[in-house]
Amino acid sequence: FVELLDHCTDGYEPHQTIMHGDIARYYSVVPETSQSCDATMGNLEYTAGCIALSGMCYGRAMRAMDCGDGRPDIVVFALLESAPVSLSVLLSHVVSTHYIGPESGYDRVRDDFRSSRMKMNIDDCELTPDQCSKDYCNAMKGPLGIMYSLHKLISTPGRLDKILFGRIEKHPLFSKTLHRLFRLAARESKGTQDGEELGYTVRCILMHMADMDDQMDDATYKSLTADKCSWDHGIQQQLLVKDDITSYEELLEFLQELLKDTSA
């Protein structure tokens, strides 16, 4: 499944993957009718691979492999083994998501999604517009589900969660990935479908990233892990435009200052 996350470069082009068997089952979570407008074969493989790996993290096992209660550890090992290409795809799938939605709505946004085409240079990936279709939400549960599952590894020897998040912090798409997470968190308070379906997961990911050294204050922790949040307009606007975080230390500082008055 991690091989589906191979990223094309000037010197490397992965073999064409045939979508059949279990992969086809994961691919079908997001119907082709919602992806065919703007998707390359690479986009489709990324979606299927991320959804499959997320399923392994939570124990939604495939016929060929019983994952029990979920094995995020083996998923992390596989991602690290194939890094940095696997992380480039994982993060670019979050940042530069191709259009996933009804064909009837594609023409008016076609130009806005041109940057979602696979780039030879990962630095060329740009944040694509927000989306709120049900199929988009299902597709995003793949990469976000993988990152969210890392909380299961907090008490494991070697702290695989820290290792993978550490690689993400050093990746060229780190700041843009956080920008997407911030936007999804803000959109939860705005009441959009993508925000309501993905907001809690995103807030927990942000909490985990910022608190790996157990330095987060109680107010920030409670605000990020609340079952439901409704941050005010000022907080929403800051999250929607924040795109310059370059480290987890900066992330913690930003979140604690932003959310310091939300515990009341």
PDB file of C-alpha atoms in Angstrom:
ATOM      1  CA  PHE A   1       0.000   0.000   0.000  1.00  0.00           C
ATOM      2  CA  VAL A   2       2.847   2.398   0.746  1.00  0.00           C
ATOM      3  CA  GLU A   3       4.116   1.784  -2.781  1.00  0.00           C
ATOM      4  CA  LEU A   4       0.964   3.586  -3.954  1.00  0.00           C
ATOM      5  CA  LEU A   5       2.459   6.706  -2.372  1.00  0.00           C
ATOM      6  CA  ASP A   6       5.497   6.770  -4.660  1.00  0.00           C
ATOM      7  CA  HIS A   7       6.043  10.273  -5.994  1.00  0.00           C
ATOM      8  CA  CYS A   8       7.204  10.956  -9.533  1.00  0.00           C
ATOM      9  CA  THR A   9      10.420  12.958  -9.889  1.00  0.00           C
ATOM     10  CA  ASP A  10      12.697  13.866 -12.770  1.00  0.00           C
ATOM     11  CA  GLY A  11      14.712  10.722 -12.112  1.00  0.00           C
ATOM     12  CA  TYR A  12      12.047   8.296 -10.943  1.00  0.00           C
ATOM     13  CA  GLU A  13       8.650   7.203 -12.155  1.00  0.00           C
ATOM     14  CA  PRO A  14       6.876   4.357 -10.320  1.00  0.00           C
ATOM     15  CA  HIS A  15       5.315   1.514 -12.222  1.00  0.00           C
ATOM     16  CA  GLN A  16       1.633   1.781 -13.050  1.00  0.00           C
ATOM     17  CA  THR A  17      -0.449   0.184 -10.352  1.00  0.00           C
ATOM     18  CA  ILE A  18      -3.401  -1.983 -11.329  1.00  0.00           C
ATOM     19  CA  MET A  19      -6.414  -1.283  -9.139  1.00  0.00           C
ATOM     20  CA  HIS A  20      -7.873  -4.665  -8.269  1.00  0.00           C
ATOM     21  CA  GLY A  21      -8.630  -6.844  -5.248  1.00  0.00           C
ATOM     22  CA  ASP A  22      -8.413  -5.113  -1.879  1.00  0.00           C
ATOM     23  CA  ILE A  23      -6.973  -1.920  -3.360  1.00  0.00           C
ATOM     24  CA  ALA A  24     -10.061  -1.571  -5.531  1.00  0.00           C
ATOM     25  CA  ARG A  25     -12.219  -1.833  -2.421  1.00  0.00           C
ATOM     26  CA  TYR A  26     -10.433   1.071  -0.765  1.00  0.00           C
ATOM     27  CA  TYR A  27     -10.359   3.032  -4.002  1.00  0.00           C
ATOM     28  CA  SER A  28     -14.134   2.674  -4.281  1.00  0.00           C
ATOM     29  CA  VAL A  29     -14.667   4.521  -0.972  1.00  0.00           C
ATOM     30  CA  VAL A  30     -14.476   7.679  -3.064  1.00  0.00           C
ATOM     31  CA  PRO A  31     -16.468   7.059  -6.272  1.00  0.00           C
ATOM     32  CA  GLU A  32     -14.725   7.650  -9.571  1.00  0.00           C
ATOM     33  CA  THR A  33     -17.567   9.954 -10.570  1.00  0.00           C
ATOM     34  CA  SER A  34     -16.360  12.377  -7.894  1.00  0.00           C
ATOM     35  CA  GLN A  35     -12.709  12.175  -8.923  1.00  0.00           C
ATOM     36  CA  SER A  36     -12.609  11.825 -12.685  1.00  0.00           C
ATOM     37  CA  CYS A  37     -12.921  15.550 -13.411  1.00  0.00           C
ATOM     38  CA  ASP A  38      -9.444  16.524 -12.301  1.00  0.00           C
ATOM     39  CA  ALA A  39      -7.705  13.365 -11.131  1.00  0.00           C
ATOM     40  CA  THR A  40      -4.582  11.787 -12.561  1.00  0.00           C
ATOM     41  CA  MET A  41      -3.823   8.100 -12.009  1.00  0.00           C
ATOM     42  CA  GLY A  42      -1.420   9.260  -9.319  1.00  0.00           C
ATOM     43  CA  ASN A  43      -4.192  11.144  -7.506  1.00  0.00           C
ATOM     44  CA  LEU A  44      -6.376   8.035  -7.511  1.00  0.00           C
ATOM     45  CA  GLU A  45      -3.546   5.851  -6.228  1.00  0.00           C
ATOM     46  CA  TYR A  46      -2.784   8.356  -3.466  1.00  0.00           C
ATOM     47  CA  THR A  47      -6.412   8.316  -2.344  1.00  0.00           C
ATOM     48  CA  ALA A  48      -6.619   4.516  -2.304  1.00  0.00           C
ATOM     49  CA  GLY A  49      -3.265   4.098  -0.581  1.00  0.00           C
ATOM     50  CA  CYS A  50      -4.005   6.604   2.184  1.00  0.00           C
ATOM     51  CA  ILE A  51      -7.454   5.167   2.869  1.00  0.00           C
ATOM     52  CA  ALA A  52      -6.047   1.629   2.988  1.00  0.00           C
ATOM     53  CA  LEU A  53      -3.218   2.597   5.364  1.00  0.00           C
ATOM     54  CA  SER A  54      -5.636   4.492   7.584  1.00  0.00           C
ATOM     55  CA  GLY A  55      -7.815   1.381   7.730  1.00  0.00           C
ATOM     56  CA  MET A  56      -4.833  -0.672   8.869  1.00  0.00           C
ATOM     57  CA  CYS A  57      -4.168   1.836  11.651  1.00  0.00           C
ATOM     58  CA  TYR A  58      -7.651   1.267  13.088  1.00  0.00           C
ATOM     59  CA  GLY A  59      -8.073  -2.463  12.458  1.00  0.00           C
ATOM     60  CA  ARG A  60     -10.376  -2.275   9.462  1.00  0.00           C
ATOM     61  CA  ALA A  61      -8.545  -5.317   8.175  1.00  0.00           C
ATOM     62  CA  MET A  62      -8.145  -6.600   4.668  1.00  0.00           C
ATOM     63  CA  ARG A  63      -8.793 -10.223   3.777  1.00  0.00           C
ATOM     64  CA  ALA A  64      -5.082 -10.945   3.506  1.00  0.00           C
ATOM     65  CA  MET A  65      -4.027  -9.446   6.802  1.00  0.00           C
ATOM     66  CA  ASP A  66      -5.828  -9.313  10.134  1.00  0.00           C
ATOM     67  CA  CYS A  67      -4.843  -6.088  11.848  1.00  0.00           C
ATOM     68  CA  GLY A  68      -6.792  -6.805  15.048  1.00  0.00           C
ATOM     69  CA  ASP A  69      -7.282  -3.543  16.914  1.00  0.00           C
ATOM     70  CA  GLY A  70      -5.130  -1.681  14.420  1.00  0.00           C
ATOM     71  CA  ARG A  71      -1.409  -1.499  13.842  1.00  0.00           C
ATOM     72  CA  PRO A  72      -0.328   2.103  13.314  1.00  0.00           C
ATOM     73  CA  ASP A  73       3.195   1.008  14.258  1.00  0.00           C
ATOM     74  CA  ILE A  74       3.655  -1.117  11.137  1.00  0.00           C
ATOM     75  CA  VAL A  75       2.162   1.636   8.992  1.00  0.00           C
ATOM     76  CA  VAL A  76       4.648   4.130  10.453  1.00  0.00           C
ATOM     77  CA  PHE A  77       7.548   1.721   9.884  1.00  0.00           C
ATOM     78  CA  ALA A  78       6.511   1.328   6.236  1.00  0.00           C
ATOM     79  CA  LEU A  79       6.154   5.082   5.735  1.00  0.00           C
ATOM     80  CA  LEU A  80       9.553   5.749   7.305  1.00  0.00           C
ATOM     81  CA  GLU A  81      11.172   3.030   5.232  1.00  0.00           C
ATOM     82  CA  SER A  82       9.993   4.679   2.022  1.00  0.00           C
ATOM     83  CA  ALA A  83      10.522   8.271   3.184  1.00  0.00           C
ATOM     84  CA  PRO A  84      10.822  10.912   1.925  1.00  0.00           C
ATOM     85  CA  VAL A  85       8.693   9.955  -1.094  1.00  0.00           C
ATOM     86  CA  SER A  86       5.867   8.502   1.004  1.00  0.00           C
ATOM     87  CA  LEU A  87       5.676  11.598   3.191  1.00  0.00           C
ATOM     88  CA  SER A  88       5.767  13.849   0.135  1.00  0.00           C
ATOM     89  CA  VAL A  89       2.663  12.139  -1.197  1.00  0.00           C
ATOM     90  CA  LEU A  90       0.918  11.987   2.180  1.00  0.00           C
ATOM     91  CA  LEU A  91       1.378  15.714   2.741  1.00  0.00           C
ATOM     92  CA  SER A  92       0.786  16.803  -0.848  1.00  0.00           C
ATOM     93  CA  HIS A  93      -2.493  14.877  -0.773  1.00  0.00           C
ATOM     94  CA  VAL A  94      -3.540  17.067   2.172  1.00  0.00           C
ATOM     95  CA  VAL A  95      -2.154  20.331   0.787  1.00  0.00           C
ATOM     96  CA  SER A  96      -2.825  20.109  -2.943  1.00  0.00           C
ATOM     97  CA  THR A  97      -5.916  17.916  -2.987  1.00  0.00           C
ATOM     98  CA  HIS A  98      -7.435  17.426  -6.407  1.00  0.00           C
ATOM     99  CA  TYR A  99     -11.083  18.269  -7.005  1.00  0.00           C
ATOM    100  CA  ILE A 100     -13.354  15.650  -5.429  1.00  0.00           C
ATOM    101  CA  GLY A 101     -17.014  16.384  -5.928  1.00  0.00           C
ATOM    102  CA  PRO A 102     -19.920  16.448  -8.348  1.00  0.00           C
ATOM    103  CA  GLU A 103     -19.003  16.900 -11.991  1.00  0.00           C
ATOM    104  CA  SER A 104     -21.634  19.621 -12.268  1.00  0.00           C
ATOM    105  CA  GLY A 105     -19.597  21.917 -10.024  1.00  0.00           C
ATOM    106  CA  TYR A 106     -16.229  21.400 -11.678  1.00  0.00           C
ATOM    107  CA  ASP A 107     -16.271  23.871 -14.551  1.00  0.00           C
ATOM    108  CA  ARG A 108     -16.458  26.943 -12.327  1.00  0.00           C
ATOM    109  CA  VAL A 109     -13.450  25.888 -10.239  1.00  0.00           C
ATOM    110  CA  ARG A 110     -11.345  24.138 -12.893  1.00  0.00           C
ATOM    111  CA  ASP A 111      -8.568  26.742 -12.947  1.00  0.00           C
ATOM    112  CA  ASP A 112      -8.292  26.805  -9.161  1.00  0.00           C
ATOM    113  CA  PHE A 113      -7.350  23.121  -9.068  1.00  0.00           C
ATOM    114  CA  ARG A 114      -4.659  23.040 -11.724  1.00  0.00           C
ATOM    115  CA  SER A 115      -1.994  22.962  -8.998  1.00  0.00           C
ATOM    116  CA  SER A 116      -3.296  19.578  -7.804  1.00  0.00           C
ATOM    117  CA  ARG A 117      -1.663  17.815 -10.740  1.00  0.00           C
ATOM    118  CA  MET A 118       1.352  15.758  -9.671  1.00  0.00           C
ATOM    119  CA  LYS A 119       4.469  17.925  -9.517  1.00  0.00           C
ATOM    120  CA  MET A 120       7.977  16.760 -10.309  1.00  0.00           C
ATOM    121  CA  ASN A 121       9.172  19.264  -7.692  1.00  0.00           C
ATOM    122  CA  ILE A 122       7.293  18.893  -4.420  1.00  0.00           C
ATOM    123  CA  ASP A 123       8.048  22.548  -3.585  1.00  0.00           C
ATOM    124  CA  ASP A 124       5.665  23.522  -6.400  1.00  0.00           C
ATOM    125  CA  CYS A 125       2.629  22.145  -4.529  1.00  0.00           C
ATOM    126  CA  GLU A 126       0.192  24.897  -3.612  1.00  0.00           C
ATOM    127  CA  LEU A 127      -2.824  24.895  -1.336  1.00  0.00           C
ATOM    128  CA  THR A 128      -5.925  24.112  -3.365  1.00  0.00           C
ATOM    129  CA  PRO A 129      -9.324  25.599  -2.455  1.00  0.00           C
ATOM    130  CA  ASP A 130     -11.374  24.304   0.465  1.00  0.00           C
ATOM    131  CA  GLN A 131     -13.870  21.566  -0.406  1.00  0.00           C
ATOM    132  CA  CYS A 132     -16.889  20.282   1.455  1.00  0.00           C
ATOM    133  CA  SER A 133     -18.389  17.386  -0.512  1.00  0.00           C
ATOM    134  CA  LYS A 134     -19.058  14.118   1.303  1.00  0.00           C
ATOM    135  CA  ASP A 135     -16.639  12.285  -0.989  1.00  0.00           C
ATOM    136  CA  TYR A 136     -13.907  14.841  -0.268  1.00  0.00           C
ATOM    137  CA  CYS A 137     -14.382  14.278   3.462  1.00  0.00           C
ATOM    138  CA  ASN A 138     -14.120  10.511   2.985  1.00  0.00           C
ATOM    139  CA  ALA A 139     -10.932  10.905   0.942  1.00  0.00           C
ATOM    140  CA  MET A 140      -9.323  13.154   3.545  1.00  0.00           C
ATOM    141  CA  LYS A 141     -10.020  10.632   6.281  1.00  0.00           C
ATOM    142  CA  GLY A 142      -7.174   8.643   4.707  1.00  0.00           C
ATOM    143  CA  PRO A 143      -4.156  10.898   5.328  1.00  0.00           C
ATOM    144  CA  LEU A 144      -5.703  12.606   8.353  1.00  0.00           C
ATOM    145  CA  GLY A 145      -6.639   9.222   9.829  1.00  0.00           C
ATOM    146  CA  ILE A 146      -3.021   8.095   9.605  1.00  0.00           C
ATOM    147  CA  MET A 147      -1.799  11.196  11.437  1.00  0.00           C
ATOM    148  CA  TYR A 148      -4.569  10.990  14.026  1.00  0.00           C
ATOM    149  CA  SER A 149      -3.766   7.335  14.794  1.00  0.00           C
ATOM    150  CA  LEU A 150      -0.282   8.281  15.977  1.00  0.00           C
ATOM    151  CA  HIS A 151      -1.705   9.066  19.420  1.00  0.00           C
ATOM    152  CA  LYS A 152      -1.841   5.288  19.918  1.00  0.00           C
ATOM    153  CA  LEU A 153       1.961   5.245  19.851  1.00  0.00           C
ATOM    154  CA  ILE A 154       2.580   7.795  22.613  1.00  0.00           C
ATOM    155  CA  SER A 155       3.360   5.117  25.198  1.00  0.00           C
ATOM    156  CA  THR A 156       5.332   2.806  22.897  1.00  0.00           C
ATOM    157  CA  PRO A 157       9.100   2.308  23.150  1.00  0.00           C
ATOM    158  CA  GLY A 158      10.985   4.569  20.777  1.00  0.00           C
ATOM    159  CA  ARG A 159       8.022   6.941  20.351  1.00  0.00           C
ATOM    160  CA  LEU A 160       7.352   6.243  16.672  1.00  0.00           C
ATOM    161  CA  ASP A 161       4.876   9.116  16.711  1.00  0.00           C
ATOM    162  CA  LYS A 162       7.702  11.550  17.482  1.00  0.00           C
ATOM    163  CA  ILE A 163       9.899  10.068  14.784  1.00  0.00           C
ATOM    164  CA  LEU A 164       7.269  10.411  12.057  1.00  0.00           C
ATOM    165  CA  PHE A 165       6.119  13.848  13.190  1.00  0.00           C
ATOM    166  CA  GLY A 166       9.776  14.869  13.334  1.00  0.00           C
ATOM    167  CA  ARG A 167      10.181  13.903   9.675  1.00  0.00           C
ATOM    168  CA  ILE A 168       7.032  15.865   8.833  1.00  0.00           C
ATOM    169  CA  GLU A 169       8.385  18.946  10.635  1.00  0.00           C
ATOM    170  CA  LYS A 170      11.471  18.940   8.404  1.00  0.00           C
ATOM    171  CA  HIS A 171       9.511  18.405   5.193  1.00  0.00           C
ATOM    172  CA  PRO A 172       9.178  21.282   2.673  1.00  0.00           C
ATOM    173  CA  LEU A 173       5.365  20.989   2.870  1.00  0.00           C
ATOM    174  CA  PHE A 174       5.208  21.306   6.673  1.00  0.00           C
ATOM    175  CA  SER A 175       3.960  24.913   6.774  1.00  0.00           C
ATOM    176  CA  LYS A 176       1.405  24.306   4.023  1.00  0.00           C
ATOM    177  CA  THR A 177       0.170  21.161   5.763  1.00  0.00           C
ATOM    178  CA  LEU A 178      -0.431  23.145   8.938  1.00  0.00           C
ATOM    179  CA  HIS A 179      -2.219  25.795   6.893  1.00  0.00           C
ATOM    180  CA  ARG A 180      -4.666  23.153   5.638  1.00  0.00           C
ATOM    181  CA  LEU A 181      -5.182  21.822   9.164  1.00  0.00           C
ATOM    182  CA  PHE A 182      -5.792  25.349  10.464  1.00  0.00           C
ATOM    183  CA  ARG A 183      -8.357  25.992   7.735  1.00  0.00           C
ATOM    184  CA  LEU A 184     -10.228  22.771   8.488  1.00  0.00           C
ATOM    185  CA  ALA A 185     -10.241  23.593  12.210  1.00  0.00           C
ATOM    186  CA  ALA A 186     -11.610  27.064  11.480  1.00  0.00           C
ATOM    187  CA  ARG A 187     -14.255  25.677   9.150  1.00  0.00           C
ATOM    188  CA  GLU A 188     -15.588  23.455  11.934  1.00  0.00           C
ATOM    189  CA  SER A 189     -16.612  26.608  13.791  1.00  0.00           C
ATOM    190  CA  LYS A 190     -18.054  28.016  10.555  1.00  0.00           C
ATOM    191  CA  GLY A 191     -20.304  24.950  10.297  1.00  0.00           C
ATOM    192  CA  THR A 192     -19.189  23.649   6.897  1.00  0.00           C
ATOM    193  CA  GLN A 193     -19.526  19.920   6.169  1.00  0.00           C
ATOM    194  CA  ASP A 194     -15.777  19.381   5.848  1.00  0.00           C
ATOM    195  CA  GLY A 195     -15.189  21.214   9.116  1.00  0.00           C
ATOM    196  CA  GLU A 196     -17.848  19.290  10.989  1.00  0.00           C
ATOM    197  CA  GLU A 197     -16.647  15.904   9.721  1.00  0.00           C
ATOM    198  CA  LEU A 198     -12.911  16.505   9.981  1.00  0.00           C
ATOM    199  CA  GLY A 199     -12.560  19.278  12.561  1.00  0.00           C
ATOM    200  CA  TYR A 200     -12.240  17.135  15.692  1.00  0.00           C
ATOM    201  CA  THR A 201      -9.649  14.880  14.032  1.00  0.00           C
ATOM    202  CA  VAL A 202      -7.654  17.902  12.867  1.00  0.00           C
ATOM    203  CA  ARG A 203      -7.731  19.565  16.290  1.00  0.00           C
ATOM    204  CA  CYS A 204      -6.422  16.387  17.913  1.00  0.00           C
ATOM    205  CA  ILE A 205      -3.618  16.166  15.338  1.00  0.00           C
ATOM    206  CA  LEU A 206      -2.638  19.768  16.079  1.00  0.00           C
ATOM    207  CA  MET A 207      -2.694  19.038  19.811  1.00  0.00           C
ATOM    208  CA  HIS A 208      -0.461  15.986  19.364  1.00  0.00           C
ATOM    209  CA  MET A 209       1.996  17.882  17.168  1.00  0.00           C
ATOM    210  CA  ALA A 210       2.254  20.829  19.549  1.00  0.00           C
ATOM    211  CA  ASP A 211       2.385  18.803  22.771  1.00  0.00           C
ATOM    212  CA  MET A 212       4.923  16.077  22.054  1.00  0.00           C
ATOM    213  CA  ASP A 213       7.085  17.443  24.890  1.00  0.00           C
ATOM    214  CA  ASP A 214       4.150  17.843  27.313  1.00  0.00           C
ATOM    215  CA  GLN A 215       4.440  21.639  27.470  1.00  0.00           C
ATOM    216  CA  MET A 216       0.867  22.606  26.489  1.00  0.00           C
ATOM    217  CA  ASP A 217      -1.250  24.498  29.024  1.00  0.00           C
ATOM    218  CA  ASP A 218      -4.609  23.121  30.141  1.00  0.00           C
ATOM    219  CA  ALA A 219      -6.728  25.771  28.419  1.00  0.00           C
ATOM    220  CA  THR A 220      -5.223  25.035  24.999  1.00  0.00           C
ATOM    221  CA  TYR A 221      -5.445  21.282  25.508  1.00  0.00           C
ATOM    222  CA  LYS A 222      -9.105  21.427  26.501  1.00  0.00           C
ATOM    223  CA  SER A 223     -10.001  23.709  23.604  1.00  0.00           C
ATOM    224  CA  LEU A 224      -8.287  21.465  21.056  1.00  0.00           C
ATOM    225  CA  THR A 225      -9.728  18.205  22.382  1.00  0.00           C
ATOM    226  CA  ALA A 226     -13.296  19.318  23.119  1.00  0.00           C
ATOM    227  CA  ASP A 227     -15.957  17.145  21.503  1.00  0.00           C
ATOM    228  CA  LYS A 228     -17.235  20.203  19.669  1.00  0.00           C
ATOM    229  CA  CYS A 229     -15.808  23.690  19.336  1.00  0.00           C
ATOM    230  CA  SER A 230     -17.257  26.992  18.201  1.00  0.00           C
ATOM    231  CA  TRP A 231     -14.374  29.427  18.158  1.00  0.00           C
ATOM    232  CA  ASP A 232     -15.242  33.084  17.605  1.00  0.00           C
ATOM    233  CA  HIS A 233     -14.773  34.954  14.347  1.00  0.00           C
ATOM    234  CA  GLY A 234     -11.419  36.411  15.382  1.00  0.00           C
ATOM    235  CA  ILE A 235      -9.911  32.981  16.026  1.00  0.00           C
ATOM    236  CA  GLN A 236     -11.376  31.627  12.791  1.00  0.00           C
ATOM    237  CA  GLN A 237      -9.831  34.430  10.745  1.00  0.00           C
ATOM    238  CA  GLN A 238      -6.381  33.973  12.256  1.00  0.00           C
ATOM    239  CA  LEU A 239      -6.487  30.252  11.516  1.00  0.00           C
ATOM    240  CA  LEU A 240      -7.678  30.775   7.947  1.00  0.00           C
ATOM    241  CA  VAL A 241      -4.662  32.909   7.017  1.00  0.00           C
ATOM    242  CA  LYS A 242      -1.872  31.469   9.190  1.00  0.00           C
ATOM    243  CA  ASP A 243       0.661  29.945   6.815  1.00  0.00           C
ATOM    244  CA  ASP A 244       4.117  30.673   8.234  1.00  0.00           C
ATOM    245  CA  ILE A 245       4.625  28.152  11.078  1.00  0.00           C
ATOM    246  CA  THR A 246       7.975  26.393  10.609  1.00  0.00           C
ATOM    247  CA  SER A 247       8.334  24.286  13.786  1.00  0.00           C
ATOM    248  CA  TYR A 248       6.327  22.587  16.511  1.00  0.00           C
ATOM    249  CA  GLU A 249       7.708  25.087  18.996  1.00  0.00           C
ATOM    250  CA  GLU A 250       6.188  27.909  16.966  1.00  0.00           C
ATOM    251  CA  LEU A 251       2.967  25.912  16.641  1.00  0.00           C
ATOM    252  CA  LEU A 252       2.642  25.537  20.400  1.00  0.00           C
ATOM    253  CA  GLU A 253       3.324  29.226  20.966  1.00  0.00           C
ATOM    254  CA  PHE A 254       0.774  30.249  18.332  1.00  0.00           C
ATOM    255  CA  LEU A 255      -1.982  27.941  19.614  1.00  0.00           C
ATOM    256  CA  GLN A 256      -1.526  28.884  23.257  1.00  0.00           C
ATOM    257  CA  GLU A 257      -1.698  32.581  22.472  1.00  0.00           C
ATOM    258  CA  LEU A 258      -4.669  32.090  20.117  1.00  0.00           C
ATOM    259  CA  LEU A 259      -6.736  29.945  22.493  1.00  0.00           C
ATOM    260  CA  LYS A 260      -5.787  31.412  25.860  1.00  0.00           C
ATOM    261  CA  ASP A 261      -9.257  32.895  26.465  1.00  0.00           C
ATOM    262  CA  THR A 262     -11.364  29.970  25.191  1.00  0.00           C
ATOM    263  CA  SER A 263     -11.566  27.894  28.387  1.00  0.00           C
ATOM    264  CA  ALA A 264     -14.151  30.069  30.094  1.00  0.00           C
TER     265      ALA A 264
END
